[in-house]
mmCIF file of C-alpha atoms in Angstrom:
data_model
loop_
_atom_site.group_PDB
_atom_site.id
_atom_site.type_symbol
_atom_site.label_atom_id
_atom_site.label_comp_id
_atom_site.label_asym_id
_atom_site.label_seq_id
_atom_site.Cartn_x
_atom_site.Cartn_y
_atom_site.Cartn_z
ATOM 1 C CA UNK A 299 14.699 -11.982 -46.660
ATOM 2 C CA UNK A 300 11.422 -9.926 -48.296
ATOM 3 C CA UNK A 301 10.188 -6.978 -46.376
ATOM 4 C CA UNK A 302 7.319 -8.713 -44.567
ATOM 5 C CA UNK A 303 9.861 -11.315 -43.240
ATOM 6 C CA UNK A 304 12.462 -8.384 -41.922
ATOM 7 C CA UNK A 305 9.614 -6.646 -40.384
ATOM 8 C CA UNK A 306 8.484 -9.583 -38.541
ATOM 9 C CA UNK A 307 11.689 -10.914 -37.612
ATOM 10 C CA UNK A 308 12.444 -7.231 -35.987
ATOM 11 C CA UNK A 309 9.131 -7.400 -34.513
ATOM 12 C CA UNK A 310 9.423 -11.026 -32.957
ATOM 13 C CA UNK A 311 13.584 -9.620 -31.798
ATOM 14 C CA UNK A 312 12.037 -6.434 -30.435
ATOM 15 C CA UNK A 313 9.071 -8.237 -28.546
ATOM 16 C CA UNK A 314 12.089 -10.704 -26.793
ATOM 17 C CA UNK A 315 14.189 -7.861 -25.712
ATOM 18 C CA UNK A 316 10.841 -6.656 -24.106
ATOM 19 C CA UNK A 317 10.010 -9.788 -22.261
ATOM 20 C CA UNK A 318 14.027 -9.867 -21.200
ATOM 21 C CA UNK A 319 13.267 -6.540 -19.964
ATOM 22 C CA UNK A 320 10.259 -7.236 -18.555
ATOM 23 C CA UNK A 321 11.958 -10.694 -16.775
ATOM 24 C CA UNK A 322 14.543 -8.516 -15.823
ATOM 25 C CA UNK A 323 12.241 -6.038 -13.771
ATOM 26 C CA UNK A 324 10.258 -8.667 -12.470
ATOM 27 C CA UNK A 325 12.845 -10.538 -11.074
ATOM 28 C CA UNK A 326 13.982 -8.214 -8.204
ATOM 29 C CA UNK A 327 10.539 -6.290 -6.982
ATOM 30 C CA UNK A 328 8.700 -8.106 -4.112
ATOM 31 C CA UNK A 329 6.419 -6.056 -1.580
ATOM 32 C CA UNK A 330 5.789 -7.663 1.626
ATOM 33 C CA UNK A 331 2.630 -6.995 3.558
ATOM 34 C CA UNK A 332 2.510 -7.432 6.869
ATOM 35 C CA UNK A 333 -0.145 -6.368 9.732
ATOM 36 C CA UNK A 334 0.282 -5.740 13.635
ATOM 37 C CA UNK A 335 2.732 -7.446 16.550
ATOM 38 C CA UNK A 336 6.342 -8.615 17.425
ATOM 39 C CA UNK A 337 4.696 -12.046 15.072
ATOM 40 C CA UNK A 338 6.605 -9.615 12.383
ATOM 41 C CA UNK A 339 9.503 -9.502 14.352
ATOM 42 C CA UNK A 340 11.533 -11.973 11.405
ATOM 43 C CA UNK A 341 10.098 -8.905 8.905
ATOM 44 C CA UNK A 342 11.100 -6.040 11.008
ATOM 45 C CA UNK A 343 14.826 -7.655 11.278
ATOM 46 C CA UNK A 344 14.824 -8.290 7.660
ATOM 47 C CA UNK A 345 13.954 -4.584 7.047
ATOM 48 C CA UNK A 346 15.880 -2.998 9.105
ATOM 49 C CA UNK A 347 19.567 -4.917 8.609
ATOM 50 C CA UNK A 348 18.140 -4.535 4.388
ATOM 51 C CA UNK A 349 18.755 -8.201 4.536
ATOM 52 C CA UNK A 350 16.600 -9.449 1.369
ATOM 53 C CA UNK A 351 18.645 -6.977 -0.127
ATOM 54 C CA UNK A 352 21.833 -8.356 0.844
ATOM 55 C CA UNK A 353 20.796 -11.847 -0.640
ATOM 56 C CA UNK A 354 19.303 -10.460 -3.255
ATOM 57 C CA UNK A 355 22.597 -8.525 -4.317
ATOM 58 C CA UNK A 356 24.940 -11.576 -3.576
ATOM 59 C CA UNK A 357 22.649 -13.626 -6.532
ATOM 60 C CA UNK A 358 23.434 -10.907 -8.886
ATOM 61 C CA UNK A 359 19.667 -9.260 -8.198
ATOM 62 C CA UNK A 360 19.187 -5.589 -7.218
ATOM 63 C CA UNK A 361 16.280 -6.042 -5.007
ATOM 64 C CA UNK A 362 12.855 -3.017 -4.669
ATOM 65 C CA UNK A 363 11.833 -3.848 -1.662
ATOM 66 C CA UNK A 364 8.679 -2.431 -0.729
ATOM 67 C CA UNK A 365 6.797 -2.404 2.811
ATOM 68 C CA UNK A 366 2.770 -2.775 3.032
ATOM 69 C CA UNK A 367 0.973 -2.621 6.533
ATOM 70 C CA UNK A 368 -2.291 -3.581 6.140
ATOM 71 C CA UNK A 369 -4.842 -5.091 8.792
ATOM 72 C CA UNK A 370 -6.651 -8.478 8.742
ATOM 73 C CA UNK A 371 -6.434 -12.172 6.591
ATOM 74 C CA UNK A 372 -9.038 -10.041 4.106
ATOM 75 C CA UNK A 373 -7.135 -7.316 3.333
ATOM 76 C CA UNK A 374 -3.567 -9.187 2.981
ATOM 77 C CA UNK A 375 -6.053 -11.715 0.688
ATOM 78 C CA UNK A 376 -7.215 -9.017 -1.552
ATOM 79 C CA UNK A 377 -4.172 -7.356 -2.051
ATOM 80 C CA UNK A 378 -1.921 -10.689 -3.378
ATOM 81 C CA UNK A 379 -4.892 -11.756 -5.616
ATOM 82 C CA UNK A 380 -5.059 -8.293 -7.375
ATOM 83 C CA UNK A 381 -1.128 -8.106 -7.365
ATOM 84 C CA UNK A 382 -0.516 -5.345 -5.631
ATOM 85 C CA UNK A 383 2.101 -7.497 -2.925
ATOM 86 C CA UNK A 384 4.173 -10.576 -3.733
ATOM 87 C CA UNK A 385 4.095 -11.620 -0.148
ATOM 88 C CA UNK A 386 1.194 -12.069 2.123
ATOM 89 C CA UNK A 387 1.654 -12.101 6.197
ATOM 90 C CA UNK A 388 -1.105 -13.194 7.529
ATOM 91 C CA UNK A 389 -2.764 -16.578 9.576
ATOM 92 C CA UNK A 390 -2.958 -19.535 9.005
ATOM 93 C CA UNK A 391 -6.791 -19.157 8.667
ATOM 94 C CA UNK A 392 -6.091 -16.748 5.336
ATOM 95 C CA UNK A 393 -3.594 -18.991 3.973
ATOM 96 C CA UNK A 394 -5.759 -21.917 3.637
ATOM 97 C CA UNK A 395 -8.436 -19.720 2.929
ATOM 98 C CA UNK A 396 -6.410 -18.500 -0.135
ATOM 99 C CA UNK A 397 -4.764 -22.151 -1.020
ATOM 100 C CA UNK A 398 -8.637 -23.514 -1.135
ATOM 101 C CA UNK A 399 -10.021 -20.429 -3.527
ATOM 102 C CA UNK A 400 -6.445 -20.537 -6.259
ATOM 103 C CA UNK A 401 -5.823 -24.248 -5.791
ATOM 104 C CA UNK A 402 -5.226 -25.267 -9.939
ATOM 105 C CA UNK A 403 -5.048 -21.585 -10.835
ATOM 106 C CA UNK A 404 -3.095 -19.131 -9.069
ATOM 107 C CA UNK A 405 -1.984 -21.507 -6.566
ATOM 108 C CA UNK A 406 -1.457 -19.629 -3.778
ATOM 109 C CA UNK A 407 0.770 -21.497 -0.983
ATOM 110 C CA UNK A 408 2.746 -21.074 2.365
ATOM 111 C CA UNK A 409 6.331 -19.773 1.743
ATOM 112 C CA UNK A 410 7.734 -19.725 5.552
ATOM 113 C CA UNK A 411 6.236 -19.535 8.807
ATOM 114 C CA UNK A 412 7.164 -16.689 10.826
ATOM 115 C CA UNK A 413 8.136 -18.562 14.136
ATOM 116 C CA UNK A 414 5.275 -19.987 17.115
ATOM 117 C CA UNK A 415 3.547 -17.849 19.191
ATOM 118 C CA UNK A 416 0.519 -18.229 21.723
ATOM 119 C CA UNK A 417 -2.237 -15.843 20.873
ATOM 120 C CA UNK A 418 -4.380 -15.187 24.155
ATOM 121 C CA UNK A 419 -8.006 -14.652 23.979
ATOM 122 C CA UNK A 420 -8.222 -12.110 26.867
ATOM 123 C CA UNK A 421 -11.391 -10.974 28.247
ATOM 124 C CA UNK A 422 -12.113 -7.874 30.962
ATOM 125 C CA UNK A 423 -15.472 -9.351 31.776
ATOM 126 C CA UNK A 424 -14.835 -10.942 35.133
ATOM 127 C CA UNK A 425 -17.933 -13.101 34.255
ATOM 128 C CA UNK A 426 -16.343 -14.645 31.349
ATOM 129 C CA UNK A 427 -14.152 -17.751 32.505
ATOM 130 C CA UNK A 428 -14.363 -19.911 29.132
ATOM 131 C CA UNK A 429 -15.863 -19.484 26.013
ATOM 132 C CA UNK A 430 -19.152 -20.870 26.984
ATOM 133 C CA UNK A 431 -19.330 -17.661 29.358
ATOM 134 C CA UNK A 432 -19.803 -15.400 26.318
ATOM 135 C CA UNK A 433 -23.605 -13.765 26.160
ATOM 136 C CA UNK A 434 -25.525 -11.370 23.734
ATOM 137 C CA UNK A 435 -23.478 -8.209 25.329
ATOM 138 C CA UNK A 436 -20.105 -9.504 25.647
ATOM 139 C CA UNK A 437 -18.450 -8.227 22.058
ATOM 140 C CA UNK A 438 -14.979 -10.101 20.400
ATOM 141 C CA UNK A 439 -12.825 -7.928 18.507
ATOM 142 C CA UNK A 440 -10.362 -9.953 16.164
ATOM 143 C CA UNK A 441 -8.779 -8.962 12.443
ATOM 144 C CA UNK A 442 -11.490 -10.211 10.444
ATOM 145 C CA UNK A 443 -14.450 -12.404 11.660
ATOM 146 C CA UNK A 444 -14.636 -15.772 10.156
ATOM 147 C CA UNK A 445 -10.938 -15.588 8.137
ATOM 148 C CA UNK A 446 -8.459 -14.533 10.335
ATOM 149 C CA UNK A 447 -6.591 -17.610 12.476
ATOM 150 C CA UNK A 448 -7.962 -15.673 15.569
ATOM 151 C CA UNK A 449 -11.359 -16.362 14.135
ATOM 152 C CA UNK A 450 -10.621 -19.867 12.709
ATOM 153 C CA UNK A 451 -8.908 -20.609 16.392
ATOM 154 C CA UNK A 452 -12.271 -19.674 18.132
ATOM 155 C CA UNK A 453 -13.872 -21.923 15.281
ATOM 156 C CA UNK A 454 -12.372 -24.717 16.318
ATOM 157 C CA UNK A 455 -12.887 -24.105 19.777
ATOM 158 C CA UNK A 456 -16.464 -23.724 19.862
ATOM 159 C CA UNK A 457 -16.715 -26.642 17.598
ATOM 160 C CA UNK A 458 -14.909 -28.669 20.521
ATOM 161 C CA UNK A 459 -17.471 -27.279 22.990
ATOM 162 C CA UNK A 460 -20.592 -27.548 21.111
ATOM 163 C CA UNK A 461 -20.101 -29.422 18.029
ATOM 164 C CA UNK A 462 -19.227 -29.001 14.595
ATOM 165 C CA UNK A 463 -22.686 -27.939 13.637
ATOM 166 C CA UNK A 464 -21.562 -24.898 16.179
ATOM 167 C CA UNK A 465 -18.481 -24.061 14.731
ATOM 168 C CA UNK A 466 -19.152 -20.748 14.430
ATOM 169 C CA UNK A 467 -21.674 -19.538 17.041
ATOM 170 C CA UNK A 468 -19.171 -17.005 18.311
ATOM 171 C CA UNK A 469 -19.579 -14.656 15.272
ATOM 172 C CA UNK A 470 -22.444 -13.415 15.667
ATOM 173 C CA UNK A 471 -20.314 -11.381 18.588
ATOM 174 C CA UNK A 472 -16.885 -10.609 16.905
ATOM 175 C CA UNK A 473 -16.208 -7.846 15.737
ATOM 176 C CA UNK A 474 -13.512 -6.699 13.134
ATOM 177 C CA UNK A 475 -10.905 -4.474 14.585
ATOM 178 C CA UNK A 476 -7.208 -3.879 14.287
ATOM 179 C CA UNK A 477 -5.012 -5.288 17.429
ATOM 180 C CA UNK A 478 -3.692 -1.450 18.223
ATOM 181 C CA UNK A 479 -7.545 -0.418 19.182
ATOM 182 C CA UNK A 480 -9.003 -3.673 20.127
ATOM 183 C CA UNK A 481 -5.820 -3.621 23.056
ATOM 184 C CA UNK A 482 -6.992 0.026 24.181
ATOM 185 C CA UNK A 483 -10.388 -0.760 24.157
ATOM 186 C CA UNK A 484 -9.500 -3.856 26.860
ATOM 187 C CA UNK A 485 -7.094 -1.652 28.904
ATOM 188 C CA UNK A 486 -9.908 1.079 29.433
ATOM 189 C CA UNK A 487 -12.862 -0.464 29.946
ATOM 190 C CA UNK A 488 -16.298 0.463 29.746
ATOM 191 C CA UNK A 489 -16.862 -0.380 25.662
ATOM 192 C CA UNK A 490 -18.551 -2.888 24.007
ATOM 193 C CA UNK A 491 -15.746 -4.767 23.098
ATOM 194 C CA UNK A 492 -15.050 -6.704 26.329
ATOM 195 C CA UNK A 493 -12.963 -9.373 24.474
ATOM 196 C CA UNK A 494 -9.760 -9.353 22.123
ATOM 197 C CA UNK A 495 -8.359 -12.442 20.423
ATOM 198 C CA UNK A 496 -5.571 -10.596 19.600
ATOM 199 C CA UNK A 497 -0.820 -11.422 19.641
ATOM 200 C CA UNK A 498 2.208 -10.621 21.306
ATOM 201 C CA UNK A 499 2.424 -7.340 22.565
ATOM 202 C CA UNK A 500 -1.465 -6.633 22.589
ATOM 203 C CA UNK A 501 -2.252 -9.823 24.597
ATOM 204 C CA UNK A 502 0.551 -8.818 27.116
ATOM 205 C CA UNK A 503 -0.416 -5.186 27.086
ATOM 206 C CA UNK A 504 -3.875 -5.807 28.230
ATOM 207 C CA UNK A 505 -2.702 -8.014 30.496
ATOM 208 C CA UNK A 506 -0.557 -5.213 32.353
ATOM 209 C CA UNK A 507 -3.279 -2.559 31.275
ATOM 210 C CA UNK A 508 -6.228 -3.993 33.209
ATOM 211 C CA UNK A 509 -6.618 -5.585 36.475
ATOM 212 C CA UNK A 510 -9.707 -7.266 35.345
ATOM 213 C CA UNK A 511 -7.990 -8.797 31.828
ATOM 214 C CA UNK A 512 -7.380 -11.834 31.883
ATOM 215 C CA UNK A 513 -6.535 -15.110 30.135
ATOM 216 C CA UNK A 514 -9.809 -16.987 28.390
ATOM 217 C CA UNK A 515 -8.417 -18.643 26.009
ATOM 218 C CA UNK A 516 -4.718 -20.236 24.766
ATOM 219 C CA UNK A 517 -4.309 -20.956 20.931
ATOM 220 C CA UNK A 518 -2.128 -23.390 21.945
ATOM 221 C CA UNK A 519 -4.744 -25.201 24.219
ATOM 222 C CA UNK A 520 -6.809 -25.349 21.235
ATOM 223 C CA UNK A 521 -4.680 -26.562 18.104
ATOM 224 C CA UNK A 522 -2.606 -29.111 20.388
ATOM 225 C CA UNK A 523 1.138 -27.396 21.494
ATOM 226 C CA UNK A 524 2.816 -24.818 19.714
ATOM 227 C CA UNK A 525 2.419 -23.652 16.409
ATOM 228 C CA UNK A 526 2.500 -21.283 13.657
ATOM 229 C CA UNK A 527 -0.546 -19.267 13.881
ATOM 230 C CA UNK A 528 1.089 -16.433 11.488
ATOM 231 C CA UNK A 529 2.677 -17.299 8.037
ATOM 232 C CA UNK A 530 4.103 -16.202 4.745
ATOM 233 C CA UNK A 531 2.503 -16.843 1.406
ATOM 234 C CA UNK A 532 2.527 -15.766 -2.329
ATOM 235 C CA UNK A 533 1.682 -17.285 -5.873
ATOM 236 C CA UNK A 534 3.009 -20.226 -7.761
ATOM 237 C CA UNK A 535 3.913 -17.568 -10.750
ATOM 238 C CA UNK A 536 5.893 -15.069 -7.905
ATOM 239 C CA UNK A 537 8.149 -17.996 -6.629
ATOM 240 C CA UNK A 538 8.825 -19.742 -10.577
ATOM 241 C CA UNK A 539 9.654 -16.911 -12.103
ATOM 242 C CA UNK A 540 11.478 -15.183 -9.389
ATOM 243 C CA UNK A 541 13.670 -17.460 -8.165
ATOM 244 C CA UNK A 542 16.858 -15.468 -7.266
ATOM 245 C CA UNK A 543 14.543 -12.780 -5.244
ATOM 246 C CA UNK A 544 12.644 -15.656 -3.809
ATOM 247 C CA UNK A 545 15.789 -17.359 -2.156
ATOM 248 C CA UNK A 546 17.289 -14.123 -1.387
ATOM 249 C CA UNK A 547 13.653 -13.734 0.838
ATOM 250 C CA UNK A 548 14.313 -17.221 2.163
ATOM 251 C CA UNK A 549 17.901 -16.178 3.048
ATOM 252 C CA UNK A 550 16.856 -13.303 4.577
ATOM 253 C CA UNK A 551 13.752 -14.870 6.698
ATOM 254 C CA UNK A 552 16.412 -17.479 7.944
ATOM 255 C CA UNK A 553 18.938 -15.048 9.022
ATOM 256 C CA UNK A 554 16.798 -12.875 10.579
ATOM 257 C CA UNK A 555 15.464 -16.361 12.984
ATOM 258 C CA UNK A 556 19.259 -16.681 14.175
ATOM 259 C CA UNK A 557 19.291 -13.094 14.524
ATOM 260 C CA UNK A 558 16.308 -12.724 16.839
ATOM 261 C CA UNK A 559 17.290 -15.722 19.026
ATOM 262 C CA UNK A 560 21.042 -14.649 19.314
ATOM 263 C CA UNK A 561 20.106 -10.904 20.677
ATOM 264 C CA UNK A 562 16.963 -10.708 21.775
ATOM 265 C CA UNK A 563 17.790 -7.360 23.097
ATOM 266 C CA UNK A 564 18.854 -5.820 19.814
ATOM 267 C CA UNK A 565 15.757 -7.929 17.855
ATOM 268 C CA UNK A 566 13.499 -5.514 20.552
ATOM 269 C CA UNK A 567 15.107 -2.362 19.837
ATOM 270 C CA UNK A 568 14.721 -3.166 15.957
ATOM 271 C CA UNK A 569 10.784 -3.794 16.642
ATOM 272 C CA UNK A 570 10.489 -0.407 19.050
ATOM 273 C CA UNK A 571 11.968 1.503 15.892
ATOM 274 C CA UNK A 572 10.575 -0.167 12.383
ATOM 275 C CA UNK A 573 7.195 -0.254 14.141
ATOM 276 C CA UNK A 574 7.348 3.188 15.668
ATOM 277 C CA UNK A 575 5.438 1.200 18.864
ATOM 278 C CA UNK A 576 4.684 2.495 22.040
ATOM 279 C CA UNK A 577 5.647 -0.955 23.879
ATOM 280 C CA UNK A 578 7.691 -0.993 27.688
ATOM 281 C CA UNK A 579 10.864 -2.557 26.297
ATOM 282 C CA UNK A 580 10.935 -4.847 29.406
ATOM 283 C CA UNK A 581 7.780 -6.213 28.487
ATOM 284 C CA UNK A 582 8.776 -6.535 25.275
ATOM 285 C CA UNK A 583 11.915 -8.875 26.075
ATOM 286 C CA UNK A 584 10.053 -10.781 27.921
ATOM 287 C CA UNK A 585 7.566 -11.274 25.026
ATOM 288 C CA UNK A 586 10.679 -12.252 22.840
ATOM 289 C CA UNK A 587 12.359 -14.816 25.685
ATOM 290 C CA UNK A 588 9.084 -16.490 26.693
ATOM 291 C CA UNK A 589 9.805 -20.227 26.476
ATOM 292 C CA UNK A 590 6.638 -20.713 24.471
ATOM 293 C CA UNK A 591 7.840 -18.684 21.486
ATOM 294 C CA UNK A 592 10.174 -19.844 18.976
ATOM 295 C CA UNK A 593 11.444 -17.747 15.722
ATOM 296 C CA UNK A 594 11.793 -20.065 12.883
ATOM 297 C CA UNK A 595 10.833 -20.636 9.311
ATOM 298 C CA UNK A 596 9.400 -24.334 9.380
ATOM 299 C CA UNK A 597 5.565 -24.796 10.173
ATOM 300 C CA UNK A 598 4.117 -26.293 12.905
ATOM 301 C CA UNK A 599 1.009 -27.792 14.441
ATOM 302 C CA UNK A 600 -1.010 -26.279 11.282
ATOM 303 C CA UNK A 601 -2.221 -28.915 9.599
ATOM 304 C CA UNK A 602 -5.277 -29.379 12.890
ATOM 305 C CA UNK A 603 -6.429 -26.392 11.743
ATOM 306 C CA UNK A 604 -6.877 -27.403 8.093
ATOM 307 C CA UNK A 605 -8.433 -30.579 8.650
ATOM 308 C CA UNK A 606 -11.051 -28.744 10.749
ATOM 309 C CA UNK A 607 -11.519 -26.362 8.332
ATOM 310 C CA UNK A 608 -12.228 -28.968 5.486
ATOM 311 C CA UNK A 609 -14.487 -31.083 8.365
ATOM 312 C CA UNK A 610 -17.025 -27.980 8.538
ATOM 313 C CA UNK A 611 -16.915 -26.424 4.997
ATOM 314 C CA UNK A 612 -14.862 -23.323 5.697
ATOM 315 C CA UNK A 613 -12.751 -24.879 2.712
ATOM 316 C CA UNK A 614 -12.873 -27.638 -0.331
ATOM 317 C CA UNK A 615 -10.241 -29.510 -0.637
ATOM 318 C CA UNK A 616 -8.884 -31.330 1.887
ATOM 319 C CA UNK A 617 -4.806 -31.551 2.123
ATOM 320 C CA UNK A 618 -3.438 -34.556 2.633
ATOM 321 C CA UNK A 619 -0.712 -33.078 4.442
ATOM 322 C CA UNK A 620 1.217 -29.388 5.117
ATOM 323 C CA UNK A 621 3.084 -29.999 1.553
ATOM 324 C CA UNK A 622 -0.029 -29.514 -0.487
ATOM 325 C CA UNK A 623 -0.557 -25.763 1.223
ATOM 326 C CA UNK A 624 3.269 -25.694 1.306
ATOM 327 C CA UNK A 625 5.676 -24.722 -1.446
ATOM 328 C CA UNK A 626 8.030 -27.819 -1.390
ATOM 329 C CA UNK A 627 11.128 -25.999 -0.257
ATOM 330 C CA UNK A 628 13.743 -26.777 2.434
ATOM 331 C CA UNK A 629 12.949 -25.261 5.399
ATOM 332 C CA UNK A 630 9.379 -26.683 4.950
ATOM 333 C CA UNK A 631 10.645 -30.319 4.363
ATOM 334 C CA UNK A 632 9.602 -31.276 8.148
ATOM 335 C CA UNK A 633 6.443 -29.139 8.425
ATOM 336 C CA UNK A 634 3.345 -30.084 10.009
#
């Protein structure tokens, strides 16, 4: 072998020892983001117990696991497309949002939902009794205005009322505000947001806060029953070429479902200390053991929401089903 051909052979051996390395670094690190309300509850378990971890560890994998709170589908967007989290937790409105924009490059999809849970569009207006009560002064404060699944939810609404063409007349009066301030802006009164499309415990919250809050709108009303209105999601390239840290996630997500339903009690302690939260821990349990709300994994009743999406341009391609904004994995097998 002449010099040249040593040289390069070294350099070829050194360069696959660096993408082993590199592999081996890769496979491991996932940061999660996730934004406000018990719809994290599955995270918050996961966190606490270190259960991706525990996975992670039992697949030979010693998992960095890293915790992002961010606020609105925007945000948690912007942050997986620039790769600065491996896991998005956001609507459903983001997701397809996301799955529209990457579809045939990045190929962003749905890894698991996080369980089904009515979000309540409450109003302290006593004028407003349905959405077609709304005026010039009313204001509707939501995570981000035409993205979140709050928004995309009041979308599809309005387009029910008025028409397609209407879709989104409500915007002009929404707002973009985090669920924490939006709630304390309902229970005191006298602000210009008079409205919050907000989740479990803000919804519930106001509702206690405020004898004029009240009940405008049900999500579930809207998209048909219940349903996943807040997901999971990541990359194509995350879940292929992480697979051990990506099952250990799955693992963990699933464990954390039995979890919750098994001791609700201990599943609200576990959200009163990850999220630091300020919450009555009666109202909280009866947040978590509300008939309407289920913790589990598979999606459902999303697939409305993308079909109106594609009907009034808000995305491109129309799925034919859940699989296509779906990675094709178990728990996801009887999505819809």
């Amino acid at each position: 072998m002449n010099r040249f051909t040593r040289q390069a052979a070294s350099l070829v051996a050194g360069l696959g020892l660096l993408a082993g390395s590199l592999a081996a670094h890769a496979e491991g690190q996932i940061r999660i983001a996730e934004q406000f309300g018990i719809v994290y509850l599955l995270l918050n378990v996961a966190q606490d117990q270190k259960l991706i971890e525990k996975h992670a560890k039992a697949a030979g994998v010693d998992a960095k696991v890293e915790w992002v709170k961010l606020s609105g589908g925007s945000a948690v967007n912007d942050a997986l497309l620039s790769g600065n989290i491996e896991i998005a937790g956001a609507g459903v409105g983001p997701l397809l949002t996301l799955w529209d924009r990457t579809k045939g490059k990045q190929n962003v999809k749905g890894v698991a939902s996080l369980g089904n849970f009515p979000y309540y569009l409450v109003s302290n207006n006593p004028n407003v009794k349905t959405i077609a009560d709304f005026t010039d002064k009313d204001r509707i404060a939501l995570p981000a205005v035409g993205v979140s699944v709050q928004s995309r939810v009041l979308q599809f609404a309005s387009a029910k009322l008025w028409g397609d063409k209407e879709f989104n007349k409500l915007d002009k009066i929404s707002v973009a505000l985090p669920h924490p301030d939006a709630a304390a802006a309902i229970i005191k009164g006298g602000t210009e947001i008079t409205t919050h499309f907000g989740n479990p415990p803000f919804q519930e919250q106001e509702l206690a806060g405020n004898p004029a809050a009240h009940i405008v709108l049900n999500s579930y009303q809207v998209l048909g029953g219940p349903s996943s209105a807040t997901v999971l999601y990541a990359t194509e390239k995350f879940r292929n070429e992480n697979p051990k840290t990506y099952k250990a996630f799955i693992d963990a997500l699933d464990e954390a479902a039995k979890f919750v339903s098994a001791n609700p009690e201990k599943a609200a302690d576990i959200y009163l200390k990850v999220s630091n939260a300020k919450l009555d821990r009666e109202l909280l349990l009866k947040i978590i053991r509300n008939p309407e709300v289920q913790f589990k994994t598979t999606p459902q009743n999303t697939y409305a929401l993308a079909d109106f999406m594609h009907r009034v341009g808000a995305i491109r391609n129309k799925p034919a089903s859940v699989k296509d904004y779906f990675f094709d994995d178990a728990h996801n097998a009887s999505g819809n």
